[in-house]
Amino acid sequence: MKNQNTLSINQKTTIRCVWEHNGNDTLLHAENFIGAFTRGKNLEVALRKMNDEIISYLNWCKRPVPEILIPEIVDEKQSDLCIADADTDVIFQTERKPITKAEYLYQKELALKSAEDFYHLYNAIPDKRKTCLAKRKTFYGQIPTTAEEMYEHTKNVNSYYWGEIGVDTDNSGTILESRKRGFELLESIDNYLDNTIYTGRFNEEWSLRKVIRRFIWHDRIHAKAMYSMALKTFKQWP
């Protein structure tokens, strides 16, 4: 039996959305499209963006795009985090379930593709220290504004994310090299497909499924930001 992530998409597809919010400030996660998300000043704004996000995501995955996409809220997390700056700690109910080998291999492939594509985008920026963006402070410090800062920030969550599920690694090498090394170390652990739930720093719950989703999600946030910055900064790019 094929795993659900590799099945052809029907012409009518429900986007299973997890609504994480602080007041109205919204992060809307697509539970059945790993790492896809929208943000908005309220739920309605985030919902309006979701269909375009899934079309973009499916084109990136090289998967067929259905004729009809229907966003549906399947879970909700009220948070006291800085959702407007994409701070998040939600774990989906589906991320608590054991993972099959087929699912794992598919999700691993997506996470590595995401790192590789992010690295290619970074290398395509003509001047990695030039930007037109103004500095702004967020919950994690100054927002990265140059391609170099965005790349380093995105790459350097590697040891943090893996460490939350007991994989001891570092951030050395490229974003792809460090992510590959994390998967290799993970696969040396007995019963890693049990998808054990860990309580990490800040009392946040983590699982293997969540780590993979967070990698793709985090890449996607900063890839969008890097591409948008480059379009504004370099008049004849790409």
PDB file of C-alpha atoms in Angstrom:
ATOM      1  CA  MET A   1       0.000   0.000   0.000  1.00  0.00           C
ATOM      2  CA  LYS A   2       1.328   3.463  -0.862  1.00  0.00           C
ATOM      3  CA  ASN A   3       1.714   5.882   1.995  1.00  0.00           C
ATOM      4  CA  GLN A   4      -0.757   8.766   1.988  1.00  0.00           C
ATOM      5  CA  ASN A   5       1.902  11.372   1.179  1.00  0.00           C
ATOM      6  CA  THR A   6       2.699   9.835  -2.218  1.00  0.00           C
ATOM      7  CA  LEU A   7      -0.851   9.237  -3.463  1.00  0.00           C
ATOM      8  CA  SER A   8      -2.080  11.214  -6.445  1.00  0.00           C
ATOM      9  CA  ILE A   9      -4.255  14.095  -5.294  1.00  0.00           C
ATOM     10  CA  ASN A  10      -7.946  13.951  -6.147  1.00  0.00           C
ATOM     11  CA  GLN A  11      -9.463  16.858  -8.021  1.00  0.00           C
ATOM     12  CA  LYS A  12     -11.111  17.976  -4.775  1.00  0.00           C
ATOM     13  CA  THR A  13      -8.755  18.126  -1.793  1.00  0.00           C
ATOM     14  CA  THR A  14      -9.282  19.305   1.765  1.00  0.00           C
ATOM     15  CA  ILE A  15      -6.452  21.309   3.322  1.00  0.00           C
ATOM     16  CA  ARG A  16      -6.455  20.206   6.956  1.00  0.00           C
ATOM     17  CA  CYS A  17      -5.513  23.377   8.812  1.00  0.00           C
ATOM     18  CA  VAL A  18      -4.202  23.723  12.355  1.00  0.00           C
ATOM     19  CA  TRP A  19      -4.936  27.225  13.641  1.00  0.00           C
ATOM     20  CA  GLU A  20      -2.267  28.535  16.012  1.00  0.00           C
ATOM     21  CA  HIS A  21      -2.942  32.036  17.256  1.00  0.00           C
ATOM     22  CA  ASN A  22      -2.264  34.673  19.884  1.00  0.00           C
ATOM     23  CA  GLY A  23      -5.454  36.654  19.983  1.00  0.00           C
ATOM     24  CA  ASN A  24      -6.132  37.259  16.297  1.00  0.00           C
ATOM     25  CA  ASP A  25      -2.513  37.000  15.105  1.00  0.00           C
ATOM     26  CA  THR A  26      -2.527  33.737  13.155  1.00  0.00           C
ATOM     27  CA  LEU A  27      -0.250  30.990  11.937  1.00  0.00           C
ATOM     28  CA  LEU A  28      -2.242  28.546   9.840  1.00  0.00           C
ATOM     29  CA  HIS A  29      -0.460  25.223   9.308  1.00  0.00           C
ATOM     30  CA  ALA A  30      -1.484  22.761   6.582  1.00  0.00           C
ATOM     31  CA  GLU A  31      -1.409  19.467   8.457  1.00  0.00           C
ATOM     32  CA  ASN A  32      -1.520  17.278   5.323  1.00  0.00           C
ATOM     33  CA  PHE A  33       1.074  19.325   3.384  1.00  0.00           C
ATOM     34  CA  ILE A  34       4.182  19.091   5.550  1.00  0.00           C
ATOM     35  CA  GLY A  35       5.612  22.529   6.277  1.00  0.00           C
ATOM     36  CA  ALA A  36       3.095  24.572   4.272  1.00  0.00           C
ATOM     37  CA  PHE A  37       1.680  27.548   6.172  1.00  0.00           C
ATOM     38  CA  THR A  38       0.219  31.039   5.978  1.00  0.00           C
ATOM     39  CA  ARG A  39       0.273  33.981   8.349  1.00  0.00           C
ATOM     40  CA  GLY A  40      -2.164  36.802   8.887  1.00  0.00           C
ATOM     41  CA  LYS A  41      -3.422  39.473  11.276  1.00  0.00           C
ATOM     42  CA  ASN A  42      -6.455  37.232  11.734  1.00  0.00           C
ATOM     43  CA  LEU A  43      -7.785  33.842  10.655  1.00  0.00           C
ATOM     44  CA  GLU A  44      -9.678  35.197   7.654  1.00  0.00           C
ATOM     45  CA  VAL A  45      -6.540  36.750   6.163  1.00  0.00           C
ATOM     46  CA  ALA A  46      -4.535  33.543   6.648  1.00  0.00           C
ATOM     47  CA  LEU A  47      -7.327  31.421   5.151  1.00  0.00           C
ATOM     48  CA  ARG A  48      -7.475  33.614   2.036  1.00  0.00           C
ATOM     49  CA  LYS A  49      -3.776  32.933   1.423  1.00  0.00           C
ATOM     50  CA  MET A  50      -3.938  29.179   1.929  1.00  0.00           C
ATOM     51  CA  ASN A  51      -4.968  28.006  -1.541  1.00  0.00           C
ATOM     52  CA  ASP A  52      -2.129  29.929  -3.207  1.00  0.00           C
ATOM     53  CA  GLU A  53       0.303  28.556  -0.613  1.00  0.00           C
ATOM     54  CA  ILE A  54      -0.720  24.959  -1.367  1.00  0.00           C
ATOM     55  CA  ILE A  55      -0.470  25.493  -5.131  1.00  0.00           C
ATOM     56  CA  SER A  56       3.048  26.906  -4.652  1.00  0.00           C
ATOM     57  CA  TYR A  57       3.933  24.032  -2.314  1.00  0.00           C
ATOM     58  CA  LEU A  58       2.684  21.351  -4.701  1.00  0.00           C
ATOM     59  CA  ASN A  59       4.570  22.904  -7.593  1.00  0.00           C
ATOM     60  CA  TRP A  60       7.713  22.811  -5.436  1.00  0.00           C
ATOM     61  CA  CYS A  61       7.054  19.138  -4.604  1.00  0.00           C
ATOM     62  CA  LYS A  62       6.317  18.406  -8.273  1.00  0.00           C
ATOM     63  CA  ARG A  63       2.956  16.955  -7.306  1.00  0.00           C
ATOM     64  CA  PRO A  64      -0.348  17.468  -9.181  1.00  0.00           C
ATOM     65  CA  VAL A  65      -2.486  20.442  -8.216  1.00  0.00           C
ATOM     66  CA  PRO A  66      -6.180  19.652  -7.676  1.00  0.00           C
ATOM     67  CA  GLU A  67      -8.876  21.747  -9.299  1.00  0.00           C
ATOM     68  CA  ILE A  68     -10.571  22.454  -5.971  1.00  0.00           C
ATOM     69  CA  LEU A  69      -8.837  23.126  -2.639  1.00  0.00           C
ATOM     70  CA  ILE A  70     -10.952  23.499   0.492  1.00  0.00           C
ATOM     71  CA  PRO A  71      -9.283  24.763   3.706  1.00  0.00           C
ATOM     72  CA  GLU A  72     -10.822  23.279   6.849  1.00  0.00           C
ATOM     73  CA  ILE A  73      -9.842  23.976  10.477  1.00  0.00           C
ATOM     74  CA  VAL A  74      -9.205  20.632  12.183  1.00  0.00           C
ATOM     75  CA  ASP A  75      -7.403  21.792  15.335  1.00  0.00           C
ATOM     76  CA  GLU A  76      -6.667  24.980  17.267  1.00  0.00           C
ATOM     77  CA  LYS A  77      -3.895  26.120  19.618  1.00  0.00           C
ATOM     78  CA  GLN A  78      -4.286  29.336  21.611  1.00  0.00           C
ATOM     79  CA  SER A  79      -0.751  30.571  22.319  1.00  0.00           C
ATOM     80  CA  ASP A  80       0.948  33.307  24.310  1.00  0.00           C
ATOM     81  CA  LEU A  81       3.928  33.322  21.919  1.00  0.00           C
ATOM     82  CA  CYS A  82       4.787  36.026  19.388  1.00  0.00           C
ATOM     83  CA  ILE A  83       2.756  34.487  16.565  1.00  0.00           C
ATOM     84  CA  ALA A  84       3.053  37.651  14.463  1.00  0.00           C
ATOM     85  CA  ASP A  85       6.802  36.900  14.154  1.00  0.00           C
ATOM     86  CA  ALA A  86       6.178  33.175  13.527  1.00  0.00           C
ATOM     87  CA  ASP A  87       7.004  31.964  17.025  1.00  0.00           C
ATOM     88  CA  THR A  88       5.357  28.572  17.438  1.00  0.00           C
ATOM     89  CA  ASP A  89       5.209  25.560  19.738  1.00  0.00           C
ATOM     90  CA  VAL A  90       2.215  23.606  18.451  1.00  0.00           C
ATOM     91  CA  ILE A  91       2.401  19.846  17.967  1.00  0.00           C
ATOM     92  CA  PHE A  92      -0.281  18.355  15.715  1.00  0.00           C
ATOM     93  CA  GLN A  93      -2.287  15.340  16.858  1.00  0.00           C
ATOM     94  CA  THR A  94      -0.999  13.542  13.750  1.00  0.00           C
ATOM     95  CA  GLU A  95       2.579  14.256  14.898  1.00  0.00           C
ATOM     96  CA  ARG A  96       2.025  12.078  17.962  1.00  0.00           C
ATOM     97  CA  LYS A  97       1.503   8.897  15.946  1.00  0.00           C
ATOM     98  CA  PRO A  98       4.218   6.316  15.090  1.00  0.00           C
ATOM     99  CA  ILE A  99       5.695   6.768  11.624  1.00  0.00           C
ATOM    100  CA  THR A 100       6.048   4.004   9.048  1.00  0.00           C
ATOM    101  CA  LYS A 101       9.291   3.503   7.152  1.00  0.00           C
ATOM    102  CA  ALA A 102       7.596   4.597   3.906  1.00  0.00           C
ATOM    103  CA  GLU A 103       6.292   7.803   5.499  1.00  0.00           C
ATOM    104  CA  TYR A 104       9.655   8.503   7.067  1.00  0.00           C
ATOM    105  CA  LEU A 105      11.548   8.077   3.808  1.00  0.00           C
ATOM    106  CA  TYR A 106       9.131  10.381   1.985  1.00  0.00           C
ATOM    107  CA  GLN A 107       9.319  13.053   4.683  1.00  0.00           C
ATOM    108  CA  LYS A 108      13.107  12.753   4.889  1.00  0.00           C
ATOM    109  CA  GLU A 109      13.315  13.230   1.104  1.00  0.00           C
ATOM    110  CA  LEU A 110      11.218  16.412   1.372  1.00  0.00           C
ATOM    111  CA  ALA A 111      13.330  17.794   4.230  1.00  0.00           C
ATOM    112  CA  LEU A 112      16.550  17.204   2.288  1.00  0.00           C
ATOM    113  CA  LYS A 113      15.067  18.670  -0.908  1.00  0.00           C
ATOM    114  CA  SER A 114      14.028  21.711   1.118  1.00  0.00           C
ATOM    115  CA  ALA A 115      17.577  22.192   2.448  1.00  0.00           C
ATOM    116  CA  GLU A 116      19.111  21.683  -0.989  1.00  0.00           C
ATOM    117  CA  ASP A 117      16.739  24.129  -2.674  1.00  0.00           C
ATOM    118  CA  PHE A 118      17.329  26.705   0.053  1.00  0.00           C
ATOM    119  CA  TYR A 119      21.076  26.376  -0.492  1.00  0.00           C
ATOM    120  CA  HIS A 120      20.661  26.826  -4.262  1.00  0.00           C
ATOM    121  CA  LEU A 121      18.571  29.958  -3.695  1.00  0.00           C
ATOM    122  CA  TYR A 122      21.192  31.366  -1.343  1.00  0.00           C
ATOM    123  CA  ASN A 123      23.983  30.706  -3.850  1.00  0.00           C
ATOM    124  CA  ALA A 124      21.993  32.494  -6.567  1.00  0.00           C
ATOM    125  CA  ILE A 125      21.979  35.801  -4.659  1.00  0.00           C
ATOM    126  CA  PRO A 126      24.600  38.055  -6.327  1.00  0.00           C
ATOM    127  CA  ASP A 127      25.706  39.915  -3.183  1.00  0.00           C
ATOM    128  CA  LYS A 128      24.983  37.999   0.003  1.00  0.00           C
ATOM    129  CA  ARG A 129      25.664  40.973   2.290  1.00  0.00           C
ATOM    130  CA  LYS A 130      23.574  43.557   0.458  1.00  0.00           C
ATOM    131  CA  THR A 131      19.955  44.324   1.341  1.00  0.00           C
ATOM    132  CA  CYS A 132      17.332  47.020   1.049  1.00  0.00           C
ATOM    133  CA  LEU A 133      15.549  45.867   4.208  1.00  0.00           C
ATOM    134  CA  ALA A 134      15.558  47.828   7.453  1.00  0.00           C
ATOM    135  CA  LYS A 135      16.618  46.205  10.708  1.00  0.00           C
ATOM    136  CA  ARG A 136      13.813  45.073  13.007  1.00  0.00           C
ATOM    137  CA  LYS A 137      13.833  43.260  16.341  1.00  0.00           C
ATOM    138  CA  THR A 138      11.838  40.052  16.876  1.00  0.00           C
ATOM    139  CA  PHE A 139      11.452  37.543  19.713  1.00  0.00           C
ATOM    140  CA  TYR A 140      14.735  35.868  18.668  1.00  0.00           C
ATOM    141  CA  GLY A 141      16.718  39.089  18.160  1.00  0.00           C
ATOM    142  CA  GLN A 142      17.371  41.218  15.072  1.00  0.00           C
ATOM    143  CA  ILE A 143      15.543  39.896  12.030  1.00  0.00           C
ATOM    144  CA  PRO A 144      17.989  38.661   9.358  1.00  0.00           C
ATOM    145  CA  THR A 145      17.936  41.071   6.430  1.00  0.00           C
ATOM    146  CA  THR A 146      20.773  39.947   4.130  1.00  0.00           C
ATOM    147  CA  ALA A 147      20.967  36.620   2.289  1.00  0.00           C
ATOM    148  CA  GLU A 148      23.979  35.695   4.426  1.00  0.00           C
ATOM    149  CA  GLU A 149      22.105  36.401   7.675  1.00  0.00           C
ATOM    150  CA  MET A 150      19.006  34.522   6.484  1.00  0.00           C
ATOM    151  CA  TYR A 151      21.070  31.533   5.443  1.00  0.00           C
ATOM    152  CA  GLU A 152      23.032  31.355   8.701  1.00  0.00           C
ATOM    153  CA  HIS A 153      19.890  31.742  10.788  1.00  0.00           C
ATOM    154  CA  THR A 154      18.066  29.009   8.866  1.00  0.00           C
ATOM    155  CA  LYS A 155      21.029  26.630   8.865  1.00  0.00           C
ATOM    156  CA  ASN A 156      21.738  27.090  12.552  1.00  0.00           C
ATOM    157  CA  VAL A 157      18.457  25.701  13.888  1.00  0.00           C
ATOM    158  CA  ASN A 158      19.836  22.257  12.940  1.00  0.00           C
ATOM    159  CA  SER A 159      21.348  21.306  16.298  1.00  0.00           C
ATOM    160  CA  TYR A 160      18.390  22.874  18.146  1.00  0.00           C
ATOM    161  CA  TYR A 161      15.673  20.932  16.308  1.00  0.00           C
ATOM    162  CA  TRP A 162      17.538  17.607  16.332  1.00  0.00           C
ATOM    163  CA  GLY A 163      18.535  18.067  19.954  1.00  0.00           C
ATOM    164  CA  GLU A 164      14.903  18.313  21.006  1.00  0.00           C
ATOM    165  CA  ILE A 165      14.437  14.626  20.130  1.00  0.00           C
ATOM    166  CA  GLY A 166      17.755  13.415  21.526  1.00  0.00           C
ATOM    167  CA  VAL A 167      19.939  13.625  18.404  1.00  0.00           C
ATOM    168  CA  ASP A 168      23.275  15.213  19.341  1.00  0.00           C
ATOM    169  CA  THR A 169      24.671  17.069  16.337  1.00  0.00           C
ATOM    170  CA  ASP A 170      26.000  20.479  15.294  1.00  0.00           C
ATOM    171  CA  ASN A 171      25.584  23.094  12.560  1.00  0.00           C
ATOM    172  CA  SER A 172      28.857  22.574  10.679  1.00  0.00           C
ATOM    173  CA  GLY A 173      28.947  22.345   6.895  1.00  0.00           C
ATOM    174  CA  THR A 174      26.249  23.546   4.535  1.00  0.00           C
ATOM    175  CA  ILE A 175      22.575  23.470   5.457  1.00  0.00           C
ATOM    176  CA  LEU A 176      22.213  20.276   3.421  1.00  0.00           C
ATOM    177  CA  GLU A 177      25.281  18.605   4.915  1.00  0.00           C
ATOM    178  CA  SER A 178      24.266  19.331   8.488  1.00  0.00           C
ATOM    179  CA  ARG A 179      20.697  18.140   7.913  1.00  0.00           C
ATOM    180  CA  LYS A 180      21.895  14.918   6.268  1.00  0.00           C
ATOM    181  CA  ARG A 181      24.172  14.287   9.236  1.00  0.00           C
ATOM    182  CA  GLY A 182      21.217  14.694  11.590  1.00  0.00           C
ATOM    183  CA  PHE A 183      19.239  12.054   9.712  1.00  0.00           C
ATOM    184  CA  GLU A 184      22.219   9.699   9.748  1.00  0.00           C
ATOM    185  CA  LEU A 185      22.587  10.085  13.511  1.00  0.00           C
ATOM    186  CA  LEU A 186      18.840   9.633  13.982  1.00  0.00           C
ATOM    187  CA  GLU A 187      18.894   6.373  12.039  1.00  0.00           C
ATOM    188  CA  SER A 188      21.562   4.984  14.366  1.00  0.00           C
ATOM    189  CA  ILE A 189      19.082   5.158  17.264  1.00  0.00           C
ATOM    190  CA  ASP A 190      17.032   2.019  17.979  1.00  0.00           C
ATOM    191  CA  ASN A 191      13.268   2.355  17.443  1.00  0.00           C
ATOM    192  CA  TYR A 192      13.479   5.870  15.987  1.00  0.00           C
ATOM    193  CA  LEU A 193      10.302   5.157  14.004  1.00  0.00           C
ATOM    194  CA  ASP A 194       8.354   4.895  17.283  1.00  0.00           C
ATOM    195  CA  ASN A 195       8.051   8.688  17.007  1.00  0.00           C
ATOM    196  CA  THR A 196       8.588   9.151  20.742  1.00  0.00           C
ATOM    197  CA  ILE A 197       7.196  12.366  22.244  1.00  0.00           C
ATOM    198  CA  TYR A 198       9.888  14.420  23.993  1.00  0.00           C
ATOM    199  CA  THR A 199       9.531  17.423  26.260  1.00  0.00           C
ATOM    200  CA  GLY A 200      12.251  19.812  25.148  1.00  0.00           C
ATOM    201  CA  ARG A 201      13.434  23.187  26.274  1.00  0.00           C
ATOM    202  CA  PHE A 202      10.748  25.726  27.147  1.00  0.00           C
ATOM    203  CA  ASN A 203       8.508  22.729  28.040  1.00  0.00           C
ATOM    204  CA  GLU A 204       7.650  22.270  24.337  1.00  0.00           C
ATOM    205  CA  GLU A 205       6.595  18.858  23.019  1.00  0.00           C
ATOM    206  CA  TRP A 206       8.524  17.426  20.073  1.00  0.00           C
ATOM    207  CA  SER A 207       8.486  14.296  17.924  1.00  0.00           C
ATOM    208  CA  LEU A 208      10.316  13.117  14.816  1.00  0.00           C
ATOM    209  CA  ARG A 209       7.323  14.058  12.674  1.00  0.00           C
ATOM    210  CA  LYS A 210       7.316  17.547  14.182  1.00  0.00           C
ATOM    211  CA  VAL A 211      11.069  18.025  13.662  1.00  0.00           C
ATOM    212  CA  ILE A 212      10.745  17.228   9.949  1.00  0.00           C
ATOM    213  CA  ARG A 213       7.763  19.534   9.586  1.00  0.00           C
ATOM    214  CA  ARG A 214       9.565  22.318  11.440  1.00  0.00           C
ATOM    215  CA  PHE A 215      12.616  22.054   9.163  1.00  0.00           C
ATOM    216  CA  ILE A 216      10.510  22.410   6.013  1.00  0.00           C
ATOM    217  CA  TRP A 217       8.353  25.134   7.567  1.00  0.00           C
ATOM    218  CA  HIS A 218      11.373  27.148   8.736  1.00  0.00           C
ATOM    219  CA  ASP A 219      13.113  26.799   5.357  1.00  0.00           C
ATOM    220  CA  ARG A 220       9.935  27.975   3.664  1.00  0.00           C
ATOM    221  CA  ILE A 221       9.616  31.082   5.843  1.00  0.00           C
ATOM    222  CA  HIS A 222      13.130  32.256   5.107  1.00  0.00           C
ATOM    223  CA  ALA A 223      13.230  31.167   1.469  1.00  0.00           C
ATOM    224  CA  LYS A 224      10.202  33.395   0.846  1.00  0.00           C
ATOM    225  CA  ALA A 225      11.882  36.244   2.726  1.00  0.00           C
ATOM    226  CA  MET A 226      15.176  35.805   0.872  1.00  0.00           C
ATOM    227  CA  TYR A 227      13.511  35.700  -2.542  1.00  0.00           C
ATOM    228  CA  SER A 228      11.387  38.769  -1.777  1.00  0.00           C
ATOM    229  CA  MET A 229      14.415  40.678  -0.454  1.00  0.00           C
ATOM    230  CA  ALA A 230      16.474  39.841  -3.535  1.00  0.00           C
ATOM    231  CA  LEU A 231      13.739  41.001  -5.913  1.00  0.00           C
ATOM    232  CA  LYS A 232      13.635  44.366  -4.135  1.00  0.00           C
ATOM    233  CA  THR A 233      17.392  44.725  -3.723  1.00  0.00           C
ATOM    234  CA  PHE A 234      18.714  43.643  -7.130  1.00  0.00           C
ATOM    235  CA  LYS A 235      16.930  45.248 -10.055  1.00  0.00           C
ATOM    236  CA  GLN A 236      17.969  42.633 -12.620  1.00  0.00           C
ATOM    237  CA  TRP A 237      17.494  39.503 -10.492  1.00  0.00           C
ATOM    238  CA  PRO A 238      16.896  36.673 -11.098  1.00  0.00           C
TER     239      PRO A 238
END
